[in-house]
């Protein structure tokens, strides 16, 4: 509000903001009336012209330097590669270590268990200690654990090392997402998040496709050595990346959890993530078994499943271009439609061509739907962003695990057609819940 000066023309003018009040000046002769001009903010020096570019949004690179984004993408890629690389090597590792498959499978199970359980712990640490500090700490520990995995002489040490790897690399993705949430404004956030998701998908694809080939033609130990080397490099390369400013979550150690769990919108987003994990991740795991149940060789079935990552990577650049042009609700609906078509096709036909298209569509649908919901999750509790993102991850992977438990019996009877039909139906409440919630969120 500006003061009305017409009622105080006889008083001494107020000093210009930012300058000291000097002695009263003598009355000046009246000046001729001039045309009215819009009110402008007072400046200390009227000769200084305002910079027209000051109101324009800075370029994206001013929010997040290209090198920083590249390092964060590599960190996410390494995390996903390490998480998915063991599944194609289980049979080979069991033979090399002279044990049975069920024993080696414990290494994968231990990894997934610690990966999920430590997400909230890393989120809390990130909110208290800083994103980059926690990311570097987890990468250093993960590098050592992966090196032990590569050198493990027996199944017991391998299982312990893989469990430690899961606990360490669990910090990478939440820390990367939270860093972008801290640095990039919400209006532009989904573009770098989509770049991150592309790297995550690439890590998944490399872990499921190349790990088996490297293990077969070279050595399974080399597969574990690769993330060990890359994690060590990232620990060193990230040392100069500055910590972003964060909103304080409170003095108490558990204050970030109170912030997250006290937000009704965060509970809603976690509910969407739970359903999303069940539909888009839980039923996805049945693509390869559905093919193998029809006599398709395991390498071919694995390659078809890996097309999911190809679809996600290929569509990521399109989603980047659509952000800002399409509303978040429209992006969510587009992703949900693609997922519904994908599972509907799989319910009708489970041949190689049909499931190849299914995998591609699930990947593209993931790029549309998940990146939008993930971007939403980074904005709900900015004072405890890393803890919120971690709880989002727990809900996502918890939904995937829940779907696996509830559908295990049907999968054991090879009722894959019915399972994919259920998944197609479940995409409707998932899409509606995500779209309606995102439309009402302010």
CSV table of C-alpha atoms in Angstrom, one decimal:
chain,number,residue,atom,x,y,z
A,1,UNK,CA,0.0,0.0,0.0
A,2,UNK,CA,1.3,3.5,-0.9
A,3,UNK,CA,0.6,6.5,1.3
A,4,UNK,CA,-1.7,9.2,0.1
A,5,UNK,CA,0.5,12.2,-0.1
A,6,UNK,CA,-2.2,14.6,-1.2
A,7,UNK,CA,-3.3,15.2,2.4
A,8,UNK,CA,0.2,16.2,3.6
A,9,UNK,CA,1.6,18.5,0.9
A,10,UNK,CA,2.8,21.0,3.6
A,11,UNK,CA,4.9,18.4,5.4
A,12,UNK,CA,8.5,17.6,4.8
A,13,UNK,CA,8.9,14.8,2.2
A,14,UNK,CA,9.9,11.5,3.6
A,15,UNK,CA,13.5,10.4,3.0
A,16,UNK,CA,14.1,7.9,0.2
A,17,UNK,CA,14.2,4.3,1.5
A,18,UNK,CA,17.8,3.3,2.1
A,19,UNK,CA,19.1,6.9,2.7
A,20,UNK,CA,19.5,8.9,5.9
A,21,UNK,CA,17.2,11.8,6.7
A,22,UNK,CA,19.1,15.1,6.3
A,23,UNK,CA,18.1,18.7,7.3
A,24,UNK,CA,14.9,20.0,6.0
A,25,UNK,CA,15.1,21.5,2.5
A,26,UNK,CA,13.5,24.8,1.5
A,27,UNK,CA,10.2,24.7,-0.3
A,28,UNK,CA,10.7,24.4,-4.0
A,29,UNK,CA,8.6,26.1,-6.6
A,30,UNK,CA,5.7,24.2,-7.9
A,31,UNK,CA,6.3,22.3,-11.1
A,32,UNK,CA,3.9,22.1,-14.0
A,33,UNK,CA,1.5,19.3,-14.0
A,34,UNK,CA,2.8,16.2,-15.8
A,35,UNK,CA,0.9,13.3,-17.1
A,36,UNK,CA,0.3,10.6,-14.5
A,37,UNK,CA,2.8,7.8,-14.7
A,38,UNK,CA,2.7,4.4,-13.0
A,39,UNK,CA,4.1,4.1,-9.5
A,40,UNK,CA,7.7,2.9,-9.5
A,41,UNK,CA,9.6,1.6,-6.5
A,42,UNK,CA,11.9,4.3,-5.1
A,43,UNK,CA,15.6,3.8,-5.7
A,44,UNK,CA,18.6,5.4,-4.1
A,45,UNK,CA,19.8,6.6,-7.5
A,46,UNK,CA,17.2,7.5,-10.0
A,47,UNK,CA,19.7,7.3,-12.8
A,48,UNK,CA,20.0,3.6,-12.4
A,49,UNK,CA,17.7,1.9,-14.8
A,50,UNK,CA,16.0,-1.4,-13.8
A,51,UNK,CA,17.4,-4.5,-15.6
A,52,UNK,CA,14.6,-5.9,-17.8
A,53,UNK,CA,16.0,-9.3,-17.5
A,54,UNK,CA,15.8,-9.4,-13.8
A,55,UNK,CA,12.2,-10.6,-13.9
A,56,UNK,CA,13.0,-13.5,-16.3
A,57,UNK,CA,13.5,-17.0,-15.0
A,58,UNK,CA,17.1,-17.9,-15.0
A,59,UNK,CA,18.2,-20.7,-17.3
A,60,UNK,CA,18.0,-24.2,-16.1
A,61,UNK,CA,21.7,-24.6,-15.8
A,62,UNK,CA,21.7,-21.8,-13.2
A,63,UNK,CA,19.6,-23.9,-10.9
A,64,UNK,CA,21.6,-27.1,-11.3
A,65,UNK,CA,25.0,-27.1,-13.1
A,66,UNK,CA,25.4,-29.6,-15.9
A,67,UNK,CA,28.3,-31.4,-14.1
A,68,UNK,CA,26.3,-31.7,-10.9
A,69,UNK,CA,23.3,-33.3,-12.8
A,70,UNK,CA,25.7,-35.6,-14.6
A,71,UNK,CA,27.2,-36.9,-11.3
A,72,UNK,CA,23.8,-37.3,-9.7
A,73,UNK,CA,22.7,-39.3,-12.8
A,74,UNK,CA,25.7,-41.6,-12.5
A,75,UNK,CA,25.0,-42.1,-8.8
A,76,UNK,CA,21.5,-43.2,-9.5
A,77,UNK,CA,22.7,-45.4,-12.4
A,78,UNK,CA,25.2,-47.2,-10.2
A,79,UNK,CA,22.6,-47.7,-7.4
A,80,UNK,CA,20.1,-49.3,-9.8
A,81,UNK,CA,22.8,-51.4,-11.6
A,82,UNK,CA,24.0,-52.8,-8.3
A,83,UNK,CA,20.5,-53.6,-7.2
A,84,UNK,CA,19.4,-55.4,-10.4
A,85,UNK,CA,22.7,-57.1,-11.5
A,86,UNK,CA,22.6,-60.2,-9.2
A,87,UNK,CA,19.3,-61.7,-10.5
A,88,UNK,CA,20.7,-62.8,-13.9
A,89,UNK,CA,23.8,-64.3,-12.2
A,90,UNK,CA,22.3,-66.4,-9.5
A,91,UNK,CA,22.6,-69.7,-11.3
A,92,UNK,CA,26.2,-69.0,-12.4
A,93,UNK,CA,27.3,-67.8,-9.0
A,94,UNK,CA,25.8,-70.9,-7.3
A,95,UNK,CA,27.8,-73.1,-9.7
A,96,UNK,CA,31.0,-71.2,-9.2
A,97,UNK,CA,30.8,-71.1,-5.4
A,98,UNK,CA,29.7,-74.8,-5.2
A,99,UNK,CA,26.4,-74.2,-3.5
A,100,UNK,CA,22.7,-74.4,-4.3
A,101,UNK,CA,20.6,-71.7,-5.9
A,102,UNK,CA,18.4,-71.1,-2.9
A,103,UNK,CA,21.5,-70.2,-0.8
A,104,UNK,CA,22.7,-67.7,-3.3
A,105,UNK,CA,19.2,-66.3,-3.7
A,106,UNK,CA,19.5,-65.2,-0.1
A,107,UNK,CA,22.1,-62.6,-1.2
A,108,UNK,CA,19.5,-61.0,-3.5
A,109,UNK,CA,16.8,-61.2,-0.8
A,110,UNK,CA,19.1,-59.7,1.8
A,111,UNK,CA,20.0,-56.8,-0.5
A,112,UNK,CA,16.3,-55.9,-1.2
A,113,UNK,CA,15.5,-56.2,2.5
A,114,UNK,CA,18.2,-53.8,3.7
A,115,UNK,CA,17.6,-51.5,0.7
A,116,UNK,CA,14.0,-51.0,1.8
A,117,UNK,CA,14.5,-50.8,5.5
A,118,UNK,CA,17.3,-48.2,5.5
A,119,UNK,CA,15.5,-45.7,3.2
A,120,UNK,CA,13.9,-43.8,6.1
A,121,UNK,CA,17.2,-43.9,8.0
A,122,UNK,CA,19.1,-42.3,5.1
A,123,UNK,CA,16.3,-39.8,4.6
A,124,UNK,CA,16.5,-38.7,8.2
A,125,UNK,CA,20.3,-38.5,8.0
A,126,UNK,CA,20.1,-36.4,4.9
A,127,UNK,CA,17.7,-33.9,6.4
A,128,UNK,CA,20.0,-33.6,9.5
A,129,UNK,CA,23.5,-33.8,7.9
A,130,UNK,CA,23.0,-32.7,4.3
A,131,UNK,CA,22.3,-34.3,1.0
A,132,UNK,CA,25.8,-34.4,-0.5
A,133,UNK,CA,27.5,-35.4,2.8
A,134,UNK,CA,25.2,-38.4,3.2
A,135,UNK,CA,25.5,-39.3,-0.5
A,136,UNK,CA,29.3,-39.3,-0.4
A,137,UNK,CA,29.3,-41.4,2.9
A,138,UNK,CA,26.9,-44.0,1.4
A,139,UNK,CA,29.0,-44.2,-1.8
A,140,UNK,CA,32.2,-44.7,0.1
A,141,UNK,CA,30.7,-47.5,2.2
A,142,UNK,CA,28.9,-49.0,-0.9
A,143,UNK,CA,32.2,-49.0,-2.8
A,144,UNK,CA,33.9,-51.1,-0.1
A,145,UNK,CA,30.9,-53.4,0.3
A,146,UNK,CA,30.8,-54.0,-3.5
A,147,UNK,CA,34.5,-54.7,-3.5
A,148,UNK,CA,34.0,-57.3,-0.8
A,149,UNK,CA,31.1,-58.8,-2.9
A,150,UNK,CA,33.5,-59.2,-5.8
A,151,UNK,CA,36.2,-60.9,-3.7
A,152,UNK,CA,33.8,-63.1,-1.6
A,153,UNK,CA,35.2,-66.6,-1.4
A,154,UNK,CA,32.1,-68.2,0.0
A,155,UNK,CA,28.3,-67.8,0.1
A,156,UNK,CA,28.2,-66.5,3.7
A,157,UNK,CA,30.5,-63.6,3.0
A,158,UNK,CA,28.7,-62.8,-0.3
A,159,UNK,CA,25.3,-62.7,1.5
A,160,UNK,CA,26.7,-60.4,4.2
A,161,UNK,CA,28.4,-58.1,1.6
A,162,UNK,CA,25.3,-57.9,-0.6
A,163,UNK,CA,23.2,-57.0,2.5
A,164,UNK,CA,25.6,-54.2,3.3
A,165,UNK,CA,25.5,-53.0,-0.4
A,166,UNK,CA,21.8,-52.7,-0.2
A,167,UNK,CA,21.9,-50.7,3.0
A,168,UNK,CA,24.5,-48.3,1.5
A,169,UNK,CA,23.2,-47.8,-2.0
A,170,UNK,CA,19.7,-47.2,-0.7
A,171,UNK,CA,20.8,-43.6,0.1
A,172,UNK,CA,21.7,-42.7,-3.5
A,173,UNK,CA,18.3,-42.2,-5.1
A,174,UNK,CA,16.6,-40.3,-2.2
A,175,UNK,CA,19.6,-38.0,-1.8
A,176,UNK,CA,19.8,-37.2,-5.5
A,177,UNK,CA,16.0,-36.5,-5.7
A,178,UNK,CA,16.1,-34.4,-2.6
A,179,UNK,CA,19.1,-32.4,-3.9
A,180,UNK,CA,17.2,-31.5,-7.0
A,181,UNK,CA,14.2,-30.6,-4.9
A,182,UNK,CA,16.3,-28.2,-2.9
A,183,UNK,CA,18.0,-26.6,-5.8
A,184,UNK,CA,15.5,-26.5,-8.7
A,185,UNK,CA,12.2,-24.5,-8.4
A,186,UNK,CA,9.0,-26.7,-8.5
A,187,UNK,CA,7.9,-25.2,-11.9
A,188,UNK,CA,11.1,-26.6,-13.6
A,189,UNK,CA,11.8,-29.5,-11.3
A,190,UNK,CA,10.3,-32.3,-13.4
A,191,UNK,CA,12.8,-31.8,-16.2
A,192,UNK,CA,16.0,-32.7,-14.2
A,193,UNK,CA,14.0,-35.4,-12.4
A,194,UNK,CA,13.2,-36.9,-15.7
A,195,UNK,CA,16.9,-36.9,-16.6
A,196,UNK,CA,17.5,-38.7,-13.3
A,197,UNK,CA,14.8,-41.3,-14.1
A,198,UNK,CA,16.4,-41.9,-17.4
A,199,UNK,CA,19.6,-42.8,-15.7
A,200,UNK,CA,17.8,-45.0,-13.2
A,201,UNK,CA,16.2,-46.9,-16.1
A,202,UNK,CA,19.5,-47.2,-17.9
A,203,UNK,CA,21.0,-48.7,-14.7
A,204,UNK,CA,18.1,-51.2,-14.5
A,205,UNK,CA,18.5,-52.2,-18.1
A,206,UNK,CA,22.3,-52.6,-17.9
A,207,UNK,CA,21.9,-54.6,-14.7
A,208,UNK,CA,19.4,-57.0,-16.2
A,209,UNK,CA,21.0,-57.4,-19.6
A,210,UNK,CA,24.7,-56.9,-19.5
A,211,UNK,CA,25.4,-58.4,-16.1
A,212,UNK,CA,24.4,-61.9,-17.3
A,213,UNK,CA,26.6,-61.6,-20.4
A,214,UNK,CA,29.6,-60.3,-18.4
A,215,UNK,CA,29.2,-63.0,-15.9
A,216,UNK,CA,29.0,-65.7,-18.6
A,217,UNK,CA,31.8,-64.5,-20.8
A,218,UNK,CA,34.2,-62.9,-18.3
A,219,UNK,CA,33.4,-63.3,-14.6
A,220,UNK,CA,30.6,-62.6,-12.2
A,221,UNK,CA,33.2,-60.9,-9.9
A,222,UNK,CA,33.8,-58.2,-12.6
A,223,UNK,CA,30.1,-57.3,-12.4
A,224,UNK,CA,30.3,-56.5,-8.7
A,225,UNK,CA,33.7,-54.7,-9.2
A,226,UNK,CA,32.2,-52.2,-11.6
A,227,UNK,CA,29.9,-50.4,-9.1
A,228,UNK,CA,32.7,-50.6,-6.6
A,229,UNK,CA,35.0,-48.6,-8.9
A,230,UNK,CA,32.3,-46.1,-10.0
A,231,UNK,CA,31.1,-45.5,-6.4
A,232,UNK,CA,34.7,-44.8,-5.4
A,233,UNK,CA,35.0,-42.3,-8.3
A,234,UNK,CA,31.8,-40.6,-7.3
A,235,UNK,CA,32.8,-40.2,-3.7
A,236,UNK,CA,35.8,-38.3,-4.9
A,237,UNK,CA,34.1,-36.3,-7.7
A,238,UNK,CA,31.2,-35.1,-5.5
A,239,UNK,CA,33.5,-33.5,-2.9
A,240,UNK,CA,33.2,-30.0,-4.4
A,241,UNK,CA,29.4,-30.1,-4.9
A,242,UNK,CA,28.0,-27.5,-2.4
A,243,UNK,CA,25.3,-28.4,0.0
A,244,UNK,CA,22.0,-26.6,-0.9
A,245,UNK,CA,20.1,-24.4,1.6
A,246,UNK,CA,17.4,-26.3,3.4
A,247,UNK,CA,14.4,-25.4,5.5
A,248,UNK,CA,15.0,-26.4,9.1
A,249,UNK,CA,13.0,-29.4,10.2
A,250,UNK,CA,13.4,-28.8,14.0
A,251,UNK,CA,15.9,-29.4,16.7
A,252,UNK,CA,14.7,-32.9,17.6
A,253,UNK,CA,16.4,-35.9,15.9
A,254,UNK,CA,13.0,-37.3,14.8
A,255,UNK,CA,11.6,-33.9,13.8
A,256,UNK,CA,11.7,-34.7,10.0
A,257,UNK,CA,9.5,-37.8,10.7
A,258,UNK,CA,7.0,-35.6,12.5
A,259,UNK,CA,6.9,-33.2,9.6
A,260,UNK,CA,6.3,-35.9,7.1
A,261,UNK,CA,3.8,-38.0,9.1
A,262,UNK,CA,2.0,-34.8,10.1
A,263,UNK,CA,1.2,-33.9,6.5
A,264,UNK,CA,-2.1,-35.2,5.2
A,265,UNK,CA,-0.9,-34.6,1.7
A,266,UNK,CA,2.2,-36.7,2.3
A,267,UNK,CA,0.0,-39.6,3.5
A,268,UNK,CA,-2.0,-39.2,0.3
A,269,UNK,CA,1.1,-39.3,-1.9
A,270,UNK,CA,2.4,-42.3,0.0
A,271,UNK,CA,-0.9,-44.1,-0.6
A,272,UNK,CA,-0.6,-43.3,-4.3
A,273,UNK,CA,3.0,-44.7,-4.3
A,274,UNK,CA,1.8,-47.9,-2.6
A,275,UNK,CA,-0.7,-48.5,-5.3
A,276,UNK,CA,1.8,-47.5,-8.0
A,277,UNK,CA,4.4,-49.9,-6.7
A,278,UNK,CA,1.9,-52.7,-6.7
A,279,UNK,CA,0.7,-52.0,-10.3
A,280,UNK,CA,3.7,-50.8,-12.1
A,281,UNK,CA,6.4,-52.7,-10.3
A,282,UNK,CA,4.8,-55.7,-8.7
A,283,UNK,CA,3.1,-57.1,-11.8
A,284,UNK,CA,6.0,-56.1,-14.0
A,285,UNK,CA,8.1,-59.0,-12.5
A,286,UNK,CA,5.8,-61.6,-14.1
A,287,UNK,CA,6.7,-60.7,-17.7
A,288,UNK,CA,9.8,-63.0,-17.9
A,289,UNK,CA,8.1,-65.9,-16.0
A,290,UNK,CA,5.1,-65.7,-18.3
A,291,UNK,CA,7.4,-66.1,-21.3
A,292,UNK,CA,9.4,-68.9,-19.7
A,293,UNK,CA,6.2,-70.8,-18.8
A,294,UNK,CA,5.6,-71.0,-22.6
A,295,UNK,CA,9.0,-72.4,-23.3
A,296,UNK,CA,10.8,-69.2,-24.2
A,297,UNK,CA,14.6,-69.4,-23.2
A,298,UNK,CA,15.5,-67.4,-20.1
A,299,UNK,CA,17.9,-65.0,-22.0
A,300,UNK,CA,15.2,-64.1,-24.5
A,301,UNK,CA,12.7,-63.6,-21.6
A,302,UNK,CA,15.2,-61.4,-19.8
A,303,UNK,CA,15.8,-59.3,-22.9
A,304,UNK,CA,12.1,-58.8,-23.4
A,305,UNK,CA,11.7,-57.6,-19.8
A,306,UNK,CA,14.7,-55.3,-20.3
A,307,UNK,CA,12.6,-53.4,-23.0
A,308,UNK,CA,10.9,-51.8,-20.0
A,309,UNK,CA,14.1,-49.8,-19.4
A,310,UNK,CA,14.4,-49.0,-23.1
A,311,UNK,CA,10.9,-47.6,-23.2
A,312,UNK,CA,11.5,-45.5,-20.1
A,313,UNK,CA,14.7,-44.1,-21.5
A,314,UNK,CA,13.3,-43.4,-25.0
A,315,UNK,CA,10.2,-41.6,-23.6
A,316,UNK,CA,12.1,-39.6,-21.0
A,317,UNK,CA,13.1,-36.9,-23.5
A,318,UNK,CA,9.6,-36.6,-24.7
A,319,UNK,CA,8.3,-36.1,-21.2
A,320,UNK,CA,10.9,-33.4,-20.6
A,321,UNK,CA,9.6,-31.4,-23.6
A,322,UNK,CA,6.0,-31.9,-22.5
A,323,UNK,CA,6.6,-30.6,-18.9
A,324,UNK,CA,5.2,-27.0,-18.8
A,325,UNK,CA,3.1,-27.6,-21.9
A,326,UNK,CA,1.0,-30.4,-20.4
A,327,UNK,CA,-0.4,-30.1,-16.9
A,328,UNK,CA,0.7,-32.7,-14.3
A,329,UNK,CA,-2.8,-34.2,-14.4
A,330,UNK,CA,-2.6,-34.8,-18.1
A,331,UNK,CA,0.9,-36.4,-17.8
A,332,UNK,CA,-0.5,-38.7,-15.1
A,333,UNK,CA,-3.5,-39.7,-17.2
A,334,UNK,CA,-1.3,-40.4,-20.3
A,335,UNK,CA,0.9,-42.7,-18.2
A,336,UNK,CA,-2.1,-44.5,-16.7
A,337,UNK,CA,-3.6,-45.1,-20.2
A,338,UNK,CA,-0.4,-46.6,-21.5
A,339,UNK,CA,-0.1,-48.9,-18.5
A,340,UNK,CA,-3.7,-50.0,-18.9
A,341,UNK,CA,-3.2,-50.8,-22.6
A,342,UNK,CA,0.1,-52.6,-21.8
A,343,UNK,CA,-1.5,-54.9,-19.2
A,344,UNK,CA,-4.6,-55.4,-21.3
A,345,UNK,CA,-2.5,-56.6,-24.2
A,346,UNK,CA,-0.6,-59.0,-21.9
A,347,UNK,CA,-3.9,-60.4,-20.6
A,348,UNK,CA,-4.9,-61.2,-24.2
A,349,UNK,CA,-1.6,-62.6,-25.5
A,350,UNK,CA,1.5,-63.7,-23.8
A,351,UNK,CA,3.7,-64.4,-26.9
A,352,UNK,CA,7.1,-62.7,-27.3
A,353,UNK,CA,5.8,-59.8,-29.6
A,354,UNK,CA,2.9,-59.0,-27.3
A,355,UNK,CA,4.9,-58.9,-24.1
A,356,UNK,CA,7.7,-57.0,-25.9
A,357,UNK,CA,5.1,-54.2,-26.6
A,358,UNK,CA,3.8,-54.6,-23.0
A,359,UNK,CA,7.3,-54.0,-21.6
A,360,UNK,CA,7.9,-50.9,-23.8
A,361,UNK,CA,4.5,-49.4,-22.9
A,362,UNK,CA,5.1,-50.0,-19.2
A,363,UNK,CA,8.4,-48.2,-19.6
A,364,UNK,CA,6.9,-45.2,-21.4
A,365,UNK,CA,3.9,-45.1,-19.0
A,366,UNK,CA,6.4,-45.1,-16.1
A,367,UNK,CA,8.1,-42.0,-17.5
A,368,UNK,CA,4.8,-40.1,-17.7
A,369,UNK,CA,3.2,-41.2,-14.5
A,370,UNK,CA,6.0,-41.9,-12.0
A,371,UNK,CA,8.1,-38.9,-12.8
A,372,UNK,CA,5.1,-36.7,-12.2
A,373,UNK,CA,4.2,-38.3,-8.9
A,374,UNK,CA,7.8,-38.3,-7.9
A,375,UNK,CA,8.1,-34.6,-8.6
A,376,UNK,CA,5.0,-34.1,-6.5
A,377,UNK,CA,6.5,-36.0,-3.6
A,378,UNK,CA,9.6,-33.7,-3.5
A,379,UNK,CA,7.3,-30.6,-3.0
A,380,UNK,CA,5.0,-31.7,-0.2
A,381,UNK,CA,7.3,-31.4,2.8
A,382,UNK,CA,10.2,-29.2,1.9
A,383,UNK,CA,11.3,-28.9,5.5
A,384,UNK,CA,11.9,-32.7,5.6
A,385,UNK,CA,12.3,-33.3,1.9
A,386,UNK,CA,14.7,-36.3,2.1
A,387,UNK,CA,12.7,-38.0,4.7
A,388,UNK,CA,9.5,-37.5,2.6
A,389,UNK,CA,11.2,-38.9,-0.5
A,390,UNK,CA,12.5,-41.8,1.5
A,391,UNK,CA,9.0,-42.6,2.8
A,392,UNK,CA,7.7,-42.3,-0.7
A,393,UNK,CA,10.3,-45.0,-1.7
A,394,UNK,CA,9.3,-47.2,1.2
A,395,UNK,CA,5.7,-47.0,0.0
A,396,UNK,CA,6.6,-47.6,-3.6
A,397,UNK,CA,8.7,-50.7,-2.9
A,398,UNK,CA,6.3,-51.8,-0.2
A,399,UNK,CA,3.5,-51.9,-2.7
A,400,UNK,CA,5.6,-54.0,-5.0
A,401,UNK,CA,6.4,-56.5,-2.3
A,402,UNK,CA,2.7,-56.6,-1.2
A,403,UNK,CA,1.6,-57.3,-4.8
A,404,UNK,CA,4.2,-60.1,-4.9
A,405,UNK,CA,2.8,-61.7,-1.7
A,406,UNK,CA,-0.8,-61.5,-2.8
A,407,UNK,CA,-0.2,-62.9,-6.3
A,408,UNK,CA,2.3,-65.6,-5.5
A,409,UNK,CA,-0.2,-68.4,-5.5
A,410,UNK,CA,-1.7,-67.4,-8.9
A,411,UNK,CA,1.8,-67.1,-10.3
A,412,UNK,CA,2.6,-70.5,-9.0
A,413,UNK,CA,-0.2,-71.9,-11.1
A,414,UNK,CA,1.0,-69.9,-14.1
A,415,UNK,CA,-2.3,-67.9,-14.2
A,416,UNK,CA,-0.5,-65.0,-15.8
A,417,UNK,CA,-3.4,-64.0,-18.0
A,418,UNK,CA,-5.6,-63.4,-15.0
A,419,UNK,CA,-2.8,-61.5,-13.2
A,420,UNK,CA,-2.2,-59.1,-16.1
A,421,UNK,CA,-6.0,-58.5,-16.3
A,422,UNK,CA,-6.1,-57.6,-12.6
A,423,UNK,CA,-3.2,-55.2,-13.2
A,424,UNK,CA,-5.0,-53.6,-16.1
A,425,UNK,CA,-8.1,-53.1,-13.9
A,426,UNK,CA,-6.0,-51.6,-11.0
A,427,UNK,CA,-4.5,-49.0,-13.3
A,428,UNK,CA,-7.9,-47.2,-13.2
A,429,UNK,CA,-7.9,-46.4,-9.4
A,430,UNK,CA,-4.2,-45.7,-9.6
A,431,UNK,CA,-4.7,-43.1,-12.4
A,432,UNK,CA,-7.8,-41.6,-10.8
A,433,UNK,CA,-6.2,-41.3,-7.3
A,434,UNK,CA,-3.0,-39.7,-8.7
A,435,UNK,CA,-4.8,-37.4,-11.1
A,436,UNK,CA,-7.5,-36.2,-8.7
A,437,UNK,CA,-5.0,-35.7,-5.9
A,438,UNK,CA,-2.6,-33.8,-8.0
A,439,UNK,CA,-5.3,-31.6,-9.4
A,440,UNK,CA,-6.5,-30.6,-5.9
A,441,UNK,CA,-3.0,-30.2,-4.4
A,442,UNK,CA,-2.0,-26.6,-4.0
